[in-house]
Short mmCIF file of C-alpha atoms in Angstrom, two decimals:
data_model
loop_
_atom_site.label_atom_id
_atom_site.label_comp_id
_atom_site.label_asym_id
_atom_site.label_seq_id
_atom_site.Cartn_x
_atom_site.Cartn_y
_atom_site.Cartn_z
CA UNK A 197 88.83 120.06 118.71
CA UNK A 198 88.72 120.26 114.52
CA UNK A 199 87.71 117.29 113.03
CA UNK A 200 90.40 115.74 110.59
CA UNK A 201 88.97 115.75 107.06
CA UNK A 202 88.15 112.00 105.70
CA UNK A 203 89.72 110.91 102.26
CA UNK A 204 86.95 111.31 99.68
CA UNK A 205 86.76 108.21 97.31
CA UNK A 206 85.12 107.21 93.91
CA UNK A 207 84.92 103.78 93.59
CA UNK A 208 84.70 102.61 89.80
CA UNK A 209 83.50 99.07 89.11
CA UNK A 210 82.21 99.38 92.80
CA UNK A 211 80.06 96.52 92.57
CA UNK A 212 82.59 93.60 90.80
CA UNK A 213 84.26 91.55 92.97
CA UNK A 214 86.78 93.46 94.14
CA UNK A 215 85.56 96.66 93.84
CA UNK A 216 82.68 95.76 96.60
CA UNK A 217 84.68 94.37 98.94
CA UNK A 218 86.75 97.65 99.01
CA UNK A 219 83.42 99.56 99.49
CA UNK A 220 82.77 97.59 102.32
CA UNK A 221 86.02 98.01 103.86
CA UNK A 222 85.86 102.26 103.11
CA UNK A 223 82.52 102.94 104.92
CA UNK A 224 83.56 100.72 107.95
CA UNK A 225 87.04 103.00 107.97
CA UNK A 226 86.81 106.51 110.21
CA UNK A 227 88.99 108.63 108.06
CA UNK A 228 87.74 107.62 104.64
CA UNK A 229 84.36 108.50 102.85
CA UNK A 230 83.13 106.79 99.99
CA UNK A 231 81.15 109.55 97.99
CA UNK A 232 80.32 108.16 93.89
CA UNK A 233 80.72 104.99 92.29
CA UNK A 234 80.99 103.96 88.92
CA UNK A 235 79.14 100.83 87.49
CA UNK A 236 77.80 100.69 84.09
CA UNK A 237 74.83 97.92 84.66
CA UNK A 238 73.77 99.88 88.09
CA UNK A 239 73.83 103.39 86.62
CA UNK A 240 71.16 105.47 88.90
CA UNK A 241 71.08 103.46 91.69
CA UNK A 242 72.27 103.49 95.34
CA UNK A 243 75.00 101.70 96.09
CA UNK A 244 74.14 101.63 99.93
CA UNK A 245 71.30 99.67 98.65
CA UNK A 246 72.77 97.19 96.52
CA UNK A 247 76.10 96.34 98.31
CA UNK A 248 73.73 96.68 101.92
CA UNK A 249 76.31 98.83 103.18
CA UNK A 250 76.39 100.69 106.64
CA UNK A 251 76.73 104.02 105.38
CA UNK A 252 73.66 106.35 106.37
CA UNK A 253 73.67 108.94 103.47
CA UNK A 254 73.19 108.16 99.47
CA UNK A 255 76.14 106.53 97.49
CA UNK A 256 75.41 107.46 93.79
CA UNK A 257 76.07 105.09 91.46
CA UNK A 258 77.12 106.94 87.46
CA UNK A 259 77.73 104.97 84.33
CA UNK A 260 80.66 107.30 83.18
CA UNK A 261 83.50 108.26 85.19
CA UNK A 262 82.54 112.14 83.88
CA UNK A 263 79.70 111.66 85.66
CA UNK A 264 80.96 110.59 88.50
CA UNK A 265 83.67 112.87 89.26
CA UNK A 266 81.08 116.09 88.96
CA UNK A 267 81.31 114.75 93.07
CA UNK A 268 84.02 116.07 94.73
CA UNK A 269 86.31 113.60 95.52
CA UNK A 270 90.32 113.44 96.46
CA UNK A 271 90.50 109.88 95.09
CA UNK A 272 89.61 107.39 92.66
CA UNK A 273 89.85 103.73 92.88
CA UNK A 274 90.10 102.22 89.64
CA UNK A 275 89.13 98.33 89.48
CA UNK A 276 87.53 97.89 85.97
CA UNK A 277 88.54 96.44 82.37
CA UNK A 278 92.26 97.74 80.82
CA UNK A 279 90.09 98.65 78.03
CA UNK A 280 88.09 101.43 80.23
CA UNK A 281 90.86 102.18 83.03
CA UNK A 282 93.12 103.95 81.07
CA UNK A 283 90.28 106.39 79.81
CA UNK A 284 88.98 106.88 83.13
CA UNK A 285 92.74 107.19 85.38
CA UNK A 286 93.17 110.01 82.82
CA UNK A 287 90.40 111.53 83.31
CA UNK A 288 90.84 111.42 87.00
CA UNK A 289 94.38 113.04 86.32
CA UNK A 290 93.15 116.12 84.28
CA UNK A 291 90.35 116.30 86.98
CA UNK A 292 92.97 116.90 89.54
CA UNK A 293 91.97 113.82 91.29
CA UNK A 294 94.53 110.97 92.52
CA UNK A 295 93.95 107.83 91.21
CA UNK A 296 94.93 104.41 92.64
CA UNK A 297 94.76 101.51 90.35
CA UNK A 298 93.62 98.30 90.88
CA UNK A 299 92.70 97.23 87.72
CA UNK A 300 94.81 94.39 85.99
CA UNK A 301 96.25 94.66 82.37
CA UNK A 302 97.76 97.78 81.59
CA UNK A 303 101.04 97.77 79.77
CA UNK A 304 103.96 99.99 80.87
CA UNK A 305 103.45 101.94 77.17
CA UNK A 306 100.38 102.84 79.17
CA UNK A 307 102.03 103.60 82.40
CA UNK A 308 104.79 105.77 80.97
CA UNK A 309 101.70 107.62 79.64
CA UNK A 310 99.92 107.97 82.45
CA UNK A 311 102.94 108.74 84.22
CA UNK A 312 103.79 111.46 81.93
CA UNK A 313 100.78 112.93 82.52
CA UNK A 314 100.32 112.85 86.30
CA UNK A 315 103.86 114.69 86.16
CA UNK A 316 102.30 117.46 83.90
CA UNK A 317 99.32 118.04 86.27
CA UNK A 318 100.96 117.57 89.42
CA UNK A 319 99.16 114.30 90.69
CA UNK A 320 99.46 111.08 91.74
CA UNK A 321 99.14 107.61 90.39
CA UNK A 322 99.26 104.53 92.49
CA UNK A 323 99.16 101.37 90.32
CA UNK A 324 99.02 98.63 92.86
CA UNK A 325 99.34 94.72 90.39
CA UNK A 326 97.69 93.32 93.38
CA UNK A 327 96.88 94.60 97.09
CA UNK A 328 97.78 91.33 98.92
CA UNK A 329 100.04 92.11 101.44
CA UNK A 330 101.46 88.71 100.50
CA UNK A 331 102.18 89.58 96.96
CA UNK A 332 103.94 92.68 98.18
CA UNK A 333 106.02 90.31 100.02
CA UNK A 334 106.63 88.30 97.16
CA UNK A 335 108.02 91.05 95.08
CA UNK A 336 110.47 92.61 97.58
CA UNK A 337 111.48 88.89 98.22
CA UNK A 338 111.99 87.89 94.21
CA UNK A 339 113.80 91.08 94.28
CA UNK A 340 116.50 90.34 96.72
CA UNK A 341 116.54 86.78 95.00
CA UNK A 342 117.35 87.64 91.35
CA UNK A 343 120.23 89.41 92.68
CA UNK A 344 122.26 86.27 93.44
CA UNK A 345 120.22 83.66 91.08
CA UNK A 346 120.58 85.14 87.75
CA UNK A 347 118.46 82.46 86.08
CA UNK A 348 114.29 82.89 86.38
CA UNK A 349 110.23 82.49 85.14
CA UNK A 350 107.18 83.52 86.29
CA UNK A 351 103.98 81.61 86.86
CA UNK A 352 100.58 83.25 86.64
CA UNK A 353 97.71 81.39 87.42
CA UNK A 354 93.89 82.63 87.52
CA UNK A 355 90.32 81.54 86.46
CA UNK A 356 89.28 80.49 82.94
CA UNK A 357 87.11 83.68 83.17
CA UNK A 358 90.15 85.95 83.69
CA UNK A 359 90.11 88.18 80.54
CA UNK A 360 93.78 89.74 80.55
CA UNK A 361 97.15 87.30 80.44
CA UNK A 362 99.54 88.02 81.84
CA UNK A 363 97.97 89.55 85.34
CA UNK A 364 98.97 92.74 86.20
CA UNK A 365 100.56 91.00 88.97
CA UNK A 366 102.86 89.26 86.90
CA UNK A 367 103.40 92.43 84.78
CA UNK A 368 104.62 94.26 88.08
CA UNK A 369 106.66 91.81 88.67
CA UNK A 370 108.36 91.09 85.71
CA UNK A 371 108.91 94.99 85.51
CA UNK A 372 110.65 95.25 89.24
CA UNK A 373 112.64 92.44 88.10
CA UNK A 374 113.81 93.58 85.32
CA UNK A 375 115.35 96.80 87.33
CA UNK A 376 117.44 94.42 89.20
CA UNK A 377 118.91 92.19 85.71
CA UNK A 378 117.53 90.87 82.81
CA UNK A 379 117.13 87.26 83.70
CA UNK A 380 119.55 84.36 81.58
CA UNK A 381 119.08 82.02 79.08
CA UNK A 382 121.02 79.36 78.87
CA UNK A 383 119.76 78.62 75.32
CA UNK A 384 117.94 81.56 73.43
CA UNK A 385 114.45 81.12 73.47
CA UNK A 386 115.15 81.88 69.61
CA UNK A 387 117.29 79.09 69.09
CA UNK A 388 114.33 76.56 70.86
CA UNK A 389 114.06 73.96 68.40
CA UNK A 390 110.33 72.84 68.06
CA UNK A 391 107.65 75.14 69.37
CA UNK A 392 109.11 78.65 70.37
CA UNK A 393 106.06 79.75 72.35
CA UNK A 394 105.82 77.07 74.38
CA UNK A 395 108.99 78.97 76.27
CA UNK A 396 106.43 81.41 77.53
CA UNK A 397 106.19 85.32 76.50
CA UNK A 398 109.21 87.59 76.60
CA UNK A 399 108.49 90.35 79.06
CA UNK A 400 111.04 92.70 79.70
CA UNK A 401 113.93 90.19 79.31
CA UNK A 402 112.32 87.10 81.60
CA UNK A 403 109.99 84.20 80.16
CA UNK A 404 106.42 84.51 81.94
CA UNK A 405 104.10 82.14 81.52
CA UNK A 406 99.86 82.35 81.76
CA UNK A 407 97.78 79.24 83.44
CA UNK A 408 93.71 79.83 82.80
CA UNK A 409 91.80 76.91 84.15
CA UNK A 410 88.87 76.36 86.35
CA UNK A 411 89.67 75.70 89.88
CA UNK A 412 92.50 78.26 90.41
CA UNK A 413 91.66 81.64 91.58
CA UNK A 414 94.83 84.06 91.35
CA UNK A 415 98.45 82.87 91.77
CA UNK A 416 101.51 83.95 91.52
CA UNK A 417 105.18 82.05 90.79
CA UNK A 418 108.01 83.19 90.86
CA UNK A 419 110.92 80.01 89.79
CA UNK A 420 115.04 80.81 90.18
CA UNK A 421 117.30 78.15 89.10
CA UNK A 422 121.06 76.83 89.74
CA UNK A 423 122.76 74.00 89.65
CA UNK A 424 121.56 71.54 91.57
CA UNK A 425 119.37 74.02 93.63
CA UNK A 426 115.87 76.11 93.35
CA UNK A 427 114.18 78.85 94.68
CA UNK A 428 110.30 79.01 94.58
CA UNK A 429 108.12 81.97 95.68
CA UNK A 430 104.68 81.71 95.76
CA UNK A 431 101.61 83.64 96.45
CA UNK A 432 98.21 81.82 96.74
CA UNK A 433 94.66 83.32 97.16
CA UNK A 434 91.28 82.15 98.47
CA UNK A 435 87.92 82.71 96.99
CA UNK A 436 87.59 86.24 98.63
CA UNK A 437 88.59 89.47 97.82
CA UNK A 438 89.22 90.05 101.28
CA UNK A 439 92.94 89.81 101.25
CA UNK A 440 93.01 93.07 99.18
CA UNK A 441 91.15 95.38 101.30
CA UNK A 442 93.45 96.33 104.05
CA UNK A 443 96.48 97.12 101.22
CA UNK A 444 93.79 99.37 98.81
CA UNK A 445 93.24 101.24 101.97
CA UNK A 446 96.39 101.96 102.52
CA UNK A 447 97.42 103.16 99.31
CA UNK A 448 94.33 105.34 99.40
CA UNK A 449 96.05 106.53 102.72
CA UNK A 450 98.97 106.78 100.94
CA UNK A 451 98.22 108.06 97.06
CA UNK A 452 99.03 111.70 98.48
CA UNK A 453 102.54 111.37 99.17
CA UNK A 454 104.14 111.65 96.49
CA UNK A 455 103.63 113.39 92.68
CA UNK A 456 103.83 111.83 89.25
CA UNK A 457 103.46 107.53 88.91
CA UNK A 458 104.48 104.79 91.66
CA UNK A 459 103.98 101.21 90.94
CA UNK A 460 103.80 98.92 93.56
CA UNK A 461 102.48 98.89 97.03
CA UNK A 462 105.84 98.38 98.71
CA UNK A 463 106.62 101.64 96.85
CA UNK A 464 104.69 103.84 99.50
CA UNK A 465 105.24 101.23 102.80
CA UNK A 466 108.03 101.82 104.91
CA UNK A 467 109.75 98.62 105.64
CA UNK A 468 112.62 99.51 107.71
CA UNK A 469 109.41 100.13 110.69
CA UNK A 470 109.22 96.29 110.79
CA UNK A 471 112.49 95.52 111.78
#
């Protein structure tokens, strides 16, 4: 009987928070292989060693993606800093390696880039705001709400230490709702009397605002409004990057399936299954 071949994977920022979690998760999966990693401060090293995985050969660790990807590998995980991930997803691209992103803070200037590209080179680009399975639900669920409540704002909430605002959760979000209406305003935010920014930032037609505090970890609010009645979706998460794991693997699974840019992970799950 042939053997199926596993799903080779890069993993860059393999040892962050997220990033090791998901290299847990890959060498504990049959079908996928986790062959390079990417992590600047553990350049040379084996990431077997450092993350104590299970996996019985060498996991290379590289301090440039160029590096890296001189292993053959069907696909790269990005979770890094917007100020690297764009770099490296292209690189990835011209490569003629898939690339699922993970990383928060992109703008959709740099997605219709990146998109553009992947469409040149005939690959694909999975840009996932946040794995959760919950936050998927969120989305499909704010979705079918703006619909019918025309009026709405988003909440993001993370860590003091978060460096990007708004999350790239919010930024999916506020995208895929803007495909469905541009959310109104009873009163212009430009005719606010007082202090204009305290409305929150205009993205794509909808006020979204940015909590950084200590004590919250990553949330996600989404607020409709009529009269005399309100709709509030919200996703919460714990202190572990666990809750990302199982949807990263599946758009690793996934990342194949398509050619050019997808954004979401609800954009490669098939729904109608579940009912």
């Amino acid at each position: 009987m042939t053997k199926t071949k596993k799903i080779q994977i890069c993993v860059a920022g393999a040892t962050g928070w997220a990033g090791s979690e998901l290299c847990r998760g890959i060498v504990l999966t049959e079908d996928l292989e986790l062959v390079s990693a990417v992590s600047r401060t553990n350049a040379n090293k084996d990431l077997n060693v450092l993350l104590n995985l299970s996996q019985d050969n060498n996991i290379p660790v590289f301090g440039t993606i160029e590096e890296a990807l001189a292993v053959p590998c069907d696909v790269l995980v990005d979770y890094t800093k917007p100020d690297i991930a764009k770099h490296q997803v292209i690189t990835a691209i011209h490569k003629g390696v898939n690339v699922v992103v993970g990383t928060s803070g992109l703008s959709d200037a740099d997605y219709q880039e990146i998109g553009s590209i992947a469409e040149q080179k005939q690959q694909s680009v999975l840009a996932v705001g946040n794995f959760a399975i919950s936050v998927v639900l969120l989305n499909k669920f704010a979705e079918m709400a703006a619909g019918y409540m025309p009026q709405w704002e988003i909440i993001d909430y993370a860590s003091d230490r978060k460096i990007d605002s708004p999350s790239g959760s919010a930024l999916e979000l506020a995208n895929r709702l803007s495909k469905v209406r541009e959310s109104v305003k009873t009163i212009p935010v430009e005719e606010t009397k007082g202090i204009k920014e305290t409305r929150g930032a205009d993205i794509n037609g909808m006020q979204v605002h940015a909590v950084r505090l200590p004590g919250f970890i990553i949330s996600l609010e989404t607020i409709f409004g009529m009269t005399d009645e309100k709709l509030i979706i919200k996703h919460e998460a714990g202190g572990s990057a666990k809750p990302y794991v199982q949807g990263a693997l599946l758009a690793i699974r996934k990342v194949d399936s398509f050619t050019g840019l997808k954004r979401g992970l609800d954009s490669v799950m098939d729904f109608n299954s579940q009912i």
